[in-house]
mmCIF file with all atom_site columns, C-alpha atoms in Angstrom:
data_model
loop_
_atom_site.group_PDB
_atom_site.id
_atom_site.type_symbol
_atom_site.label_atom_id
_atom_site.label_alt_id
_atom_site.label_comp_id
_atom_site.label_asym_id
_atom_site.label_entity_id
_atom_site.label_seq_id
_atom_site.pdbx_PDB_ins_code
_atom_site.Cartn_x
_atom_site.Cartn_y
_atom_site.Cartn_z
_atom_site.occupancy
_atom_site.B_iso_or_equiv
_atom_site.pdbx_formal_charge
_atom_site.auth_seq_id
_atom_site.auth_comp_id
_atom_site.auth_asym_id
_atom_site.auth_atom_id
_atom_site.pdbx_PDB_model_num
ATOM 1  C CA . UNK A 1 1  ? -14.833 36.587  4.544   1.00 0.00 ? 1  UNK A CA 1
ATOM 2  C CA . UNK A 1 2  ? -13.689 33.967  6.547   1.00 0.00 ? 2  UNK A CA 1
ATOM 3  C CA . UNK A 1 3  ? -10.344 32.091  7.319   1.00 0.00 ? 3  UNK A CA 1
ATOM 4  C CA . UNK A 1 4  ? -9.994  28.561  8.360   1.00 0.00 ? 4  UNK A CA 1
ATOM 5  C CA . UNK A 1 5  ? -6.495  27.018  9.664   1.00 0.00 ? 5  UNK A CA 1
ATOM 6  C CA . UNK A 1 6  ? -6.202  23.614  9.252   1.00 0.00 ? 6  UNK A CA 1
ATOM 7  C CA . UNK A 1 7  ? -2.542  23.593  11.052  1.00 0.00 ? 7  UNK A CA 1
ATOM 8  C CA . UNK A 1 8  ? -1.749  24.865  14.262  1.00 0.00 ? 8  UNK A CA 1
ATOM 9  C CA . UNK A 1 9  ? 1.233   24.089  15.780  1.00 0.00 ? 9  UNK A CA 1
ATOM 10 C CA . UNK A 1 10 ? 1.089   24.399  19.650  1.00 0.00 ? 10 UNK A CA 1
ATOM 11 C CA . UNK A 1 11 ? 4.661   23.991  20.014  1.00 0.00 ? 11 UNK A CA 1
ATOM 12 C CA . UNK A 1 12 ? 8.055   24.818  18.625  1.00 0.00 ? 12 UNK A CA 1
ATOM 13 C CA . UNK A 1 13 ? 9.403   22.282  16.251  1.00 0.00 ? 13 UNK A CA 1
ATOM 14 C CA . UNK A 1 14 ? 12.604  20.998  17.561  1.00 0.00 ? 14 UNK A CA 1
ATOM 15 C CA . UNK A 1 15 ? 15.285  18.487  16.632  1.00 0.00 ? 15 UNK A CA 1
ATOM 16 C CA . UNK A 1 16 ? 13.375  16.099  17.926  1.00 0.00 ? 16 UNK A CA 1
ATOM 17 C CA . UNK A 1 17 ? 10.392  16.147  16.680  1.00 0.00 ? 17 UNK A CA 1
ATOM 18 C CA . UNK A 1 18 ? 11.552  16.692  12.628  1.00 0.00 ? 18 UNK A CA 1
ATOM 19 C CA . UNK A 1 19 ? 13.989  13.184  13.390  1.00 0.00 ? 19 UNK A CA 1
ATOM 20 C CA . UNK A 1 20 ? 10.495  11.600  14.826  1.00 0.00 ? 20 UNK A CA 1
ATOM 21 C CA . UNK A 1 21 ? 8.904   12.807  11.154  1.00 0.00 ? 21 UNK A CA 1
ATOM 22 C CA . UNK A 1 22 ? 11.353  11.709  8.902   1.00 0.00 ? 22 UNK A CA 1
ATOM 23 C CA . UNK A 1 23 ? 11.513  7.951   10.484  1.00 0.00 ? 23 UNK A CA 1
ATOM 24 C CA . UNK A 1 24 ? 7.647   8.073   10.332  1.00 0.00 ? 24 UNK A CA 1
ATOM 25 C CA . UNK A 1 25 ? 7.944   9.379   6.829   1.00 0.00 ? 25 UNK A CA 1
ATOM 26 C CA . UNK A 1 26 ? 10.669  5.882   6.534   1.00 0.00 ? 26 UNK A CA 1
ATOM 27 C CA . UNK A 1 27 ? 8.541   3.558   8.252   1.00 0.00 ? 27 UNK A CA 1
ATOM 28 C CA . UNK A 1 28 ? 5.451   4.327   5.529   1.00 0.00 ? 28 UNK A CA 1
ATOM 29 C CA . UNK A 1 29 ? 7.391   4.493   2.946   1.00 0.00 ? 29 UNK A CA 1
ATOM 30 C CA . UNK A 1 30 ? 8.919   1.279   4.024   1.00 0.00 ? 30 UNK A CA 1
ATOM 31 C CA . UNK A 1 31 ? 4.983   -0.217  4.749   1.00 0.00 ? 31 UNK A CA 1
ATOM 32 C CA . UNK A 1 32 ? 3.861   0.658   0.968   1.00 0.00 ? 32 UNK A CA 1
ATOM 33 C CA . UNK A 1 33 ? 6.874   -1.143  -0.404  1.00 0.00 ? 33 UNK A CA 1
ATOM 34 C CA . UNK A 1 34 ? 6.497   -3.778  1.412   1.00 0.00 ? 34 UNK A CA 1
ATOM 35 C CA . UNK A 1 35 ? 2.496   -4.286  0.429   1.00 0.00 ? 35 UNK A CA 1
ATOM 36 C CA . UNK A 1 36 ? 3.300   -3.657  -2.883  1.00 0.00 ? 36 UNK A CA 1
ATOM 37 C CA . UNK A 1 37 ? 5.992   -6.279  -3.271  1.00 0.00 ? 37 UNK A CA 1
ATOM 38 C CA . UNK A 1 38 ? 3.177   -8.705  -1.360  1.00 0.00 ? 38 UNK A CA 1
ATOM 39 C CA . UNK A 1 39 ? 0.734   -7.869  -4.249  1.00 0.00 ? 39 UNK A CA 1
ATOM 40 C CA . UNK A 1 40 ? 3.248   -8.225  -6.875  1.00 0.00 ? 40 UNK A CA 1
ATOM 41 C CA . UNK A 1 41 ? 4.275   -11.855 -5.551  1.00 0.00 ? 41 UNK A CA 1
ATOM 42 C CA . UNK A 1 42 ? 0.918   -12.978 -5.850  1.00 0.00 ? 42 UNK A CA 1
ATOM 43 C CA . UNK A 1 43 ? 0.011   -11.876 -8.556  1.00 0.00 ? 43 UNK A CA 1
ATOM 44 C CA . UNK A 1 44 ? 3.569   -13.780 -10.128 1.00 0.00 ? 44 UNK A CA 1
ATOM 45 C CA . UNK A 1 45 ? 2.030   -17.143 -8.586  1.00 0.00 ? 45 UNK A CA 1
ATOM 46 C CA . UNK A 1 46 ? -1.443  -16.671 -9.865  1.00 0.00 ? 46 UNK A CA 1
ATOM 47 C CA . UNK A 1 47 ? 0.024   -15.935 -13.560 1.00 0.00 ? 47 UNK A CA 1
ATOM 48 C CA . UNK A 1 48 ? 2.428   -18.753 -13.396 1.00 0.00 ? 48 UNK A CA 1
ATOM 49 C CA . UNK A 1 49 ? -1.146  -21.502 -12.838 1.00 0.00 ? 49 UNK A CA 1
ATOM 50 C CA . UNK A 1 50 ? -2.839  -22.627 -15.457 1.00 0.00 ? 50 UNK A CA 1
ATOM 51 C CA . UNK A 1 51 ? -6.301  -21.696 -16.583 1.00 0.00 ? 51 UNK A CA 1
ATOM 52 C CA . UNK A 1 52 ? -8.087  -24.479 -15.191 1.00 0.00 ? 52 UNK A CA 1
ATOM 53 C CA . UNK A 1 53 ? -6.105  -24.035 -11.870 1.00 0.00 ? 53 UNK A CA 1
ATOM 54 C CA . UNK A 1 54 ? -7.874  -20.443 -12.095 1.00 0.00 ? 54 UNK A CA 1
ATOM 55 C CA . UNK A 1 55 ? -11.017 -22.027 -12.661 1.00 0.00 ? 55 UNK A CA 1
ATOM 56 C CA . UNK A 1 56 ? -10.762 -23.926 -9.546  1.00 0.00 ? 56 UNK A CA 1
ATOM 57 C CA . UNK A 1 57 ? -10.221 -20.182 -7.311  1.00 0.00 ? 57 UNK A CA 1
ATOM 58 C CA . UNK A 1 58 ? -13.622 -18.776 -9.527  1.00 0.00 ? 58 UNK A CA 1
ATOM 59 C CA . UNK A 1 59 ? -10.857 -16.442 -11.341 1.00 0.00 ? 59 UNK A CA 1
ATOM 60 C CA . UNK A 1 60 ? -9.813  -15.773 -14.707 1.00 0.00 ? 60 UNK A CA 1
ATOM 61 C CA . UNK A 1 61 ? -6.274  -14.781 -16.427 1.00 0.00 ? 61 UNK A CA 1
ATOM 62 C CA . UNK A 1 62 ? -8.336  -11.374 -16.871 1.00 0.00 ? 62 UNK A CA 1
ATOM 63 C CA . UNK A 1 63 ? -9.144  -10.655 -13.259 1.00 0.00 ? 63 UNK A CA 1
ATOM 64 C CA . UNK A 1 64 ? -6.261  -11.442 -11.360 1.00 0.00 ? 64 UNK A CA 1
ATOM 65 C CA . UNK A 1 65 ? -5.190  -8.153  -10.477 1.00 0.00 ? 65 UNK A CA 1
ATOM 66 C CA . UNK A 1 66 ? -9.099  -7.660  -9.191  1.00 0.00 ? 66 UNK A CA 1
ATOM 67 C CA . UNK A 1 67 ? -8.393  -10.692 -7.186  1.00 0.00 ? 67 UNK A CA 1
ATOM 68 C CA . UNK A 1 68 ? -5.444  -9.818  -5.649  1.00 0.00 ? 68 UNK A CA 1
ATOM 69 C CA . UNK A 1 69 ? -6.039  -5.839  -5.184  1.00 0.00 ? 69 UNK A CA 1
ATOM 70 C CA . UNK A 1 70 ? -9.673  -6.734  -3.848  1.00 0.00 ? 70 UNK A CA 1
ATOM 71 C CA . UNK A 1 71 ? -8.730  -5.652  0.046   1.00 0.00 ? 71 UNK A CA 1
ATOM 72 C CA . UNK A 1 72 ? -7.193  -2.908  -1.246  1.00 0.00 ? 72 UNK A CA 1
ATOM 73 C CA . UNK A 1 73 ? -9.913  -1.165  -4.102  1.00 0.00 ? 73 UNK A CA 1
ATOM 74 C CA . UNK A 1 74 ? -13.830 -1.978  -4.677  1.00 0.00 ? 74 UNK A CA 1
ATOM 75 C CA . UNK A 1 75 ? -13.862 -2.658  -8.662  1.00 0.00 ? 75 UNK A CA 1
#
């Protein structure tokens, strides 16, 4: 049988490095909220035109959340 690590840790963790994680872990929790407020704005605007305004961008009431989610997932 064989074992696999996936985690080796060269050095000692230290004060400094577990502050550096838990900005990091900050910063992309901060990122996510911030794209997800984006997404939510848009998709606010888009609901507040009227149909033929979203007939004008090629979308319908039905696929604005594929329109604005499009960079995000294939669907």
């Amino acid at each position: 049988m064989a074992l696999a690590t996936t985690h080796i840790q060269l050095f000692p963790v230290g004060l400094r490095d577990q502050i550096d994680r838990f900005f990091v872990a900050i910063g992309q929790g901060m990122n996510a909220y911030m794209e997800r407020r984006s997404h939510m704005r848009e998709i606010m605007a888009l609901n507040a035109k009227t149909d033929e305004e979203l007939a004008a961008l090629g979308i319908t009431r039905d696929g604005i959340p594929r329109y604005v989610f499009r960079d995000i997932y294939y669907i």
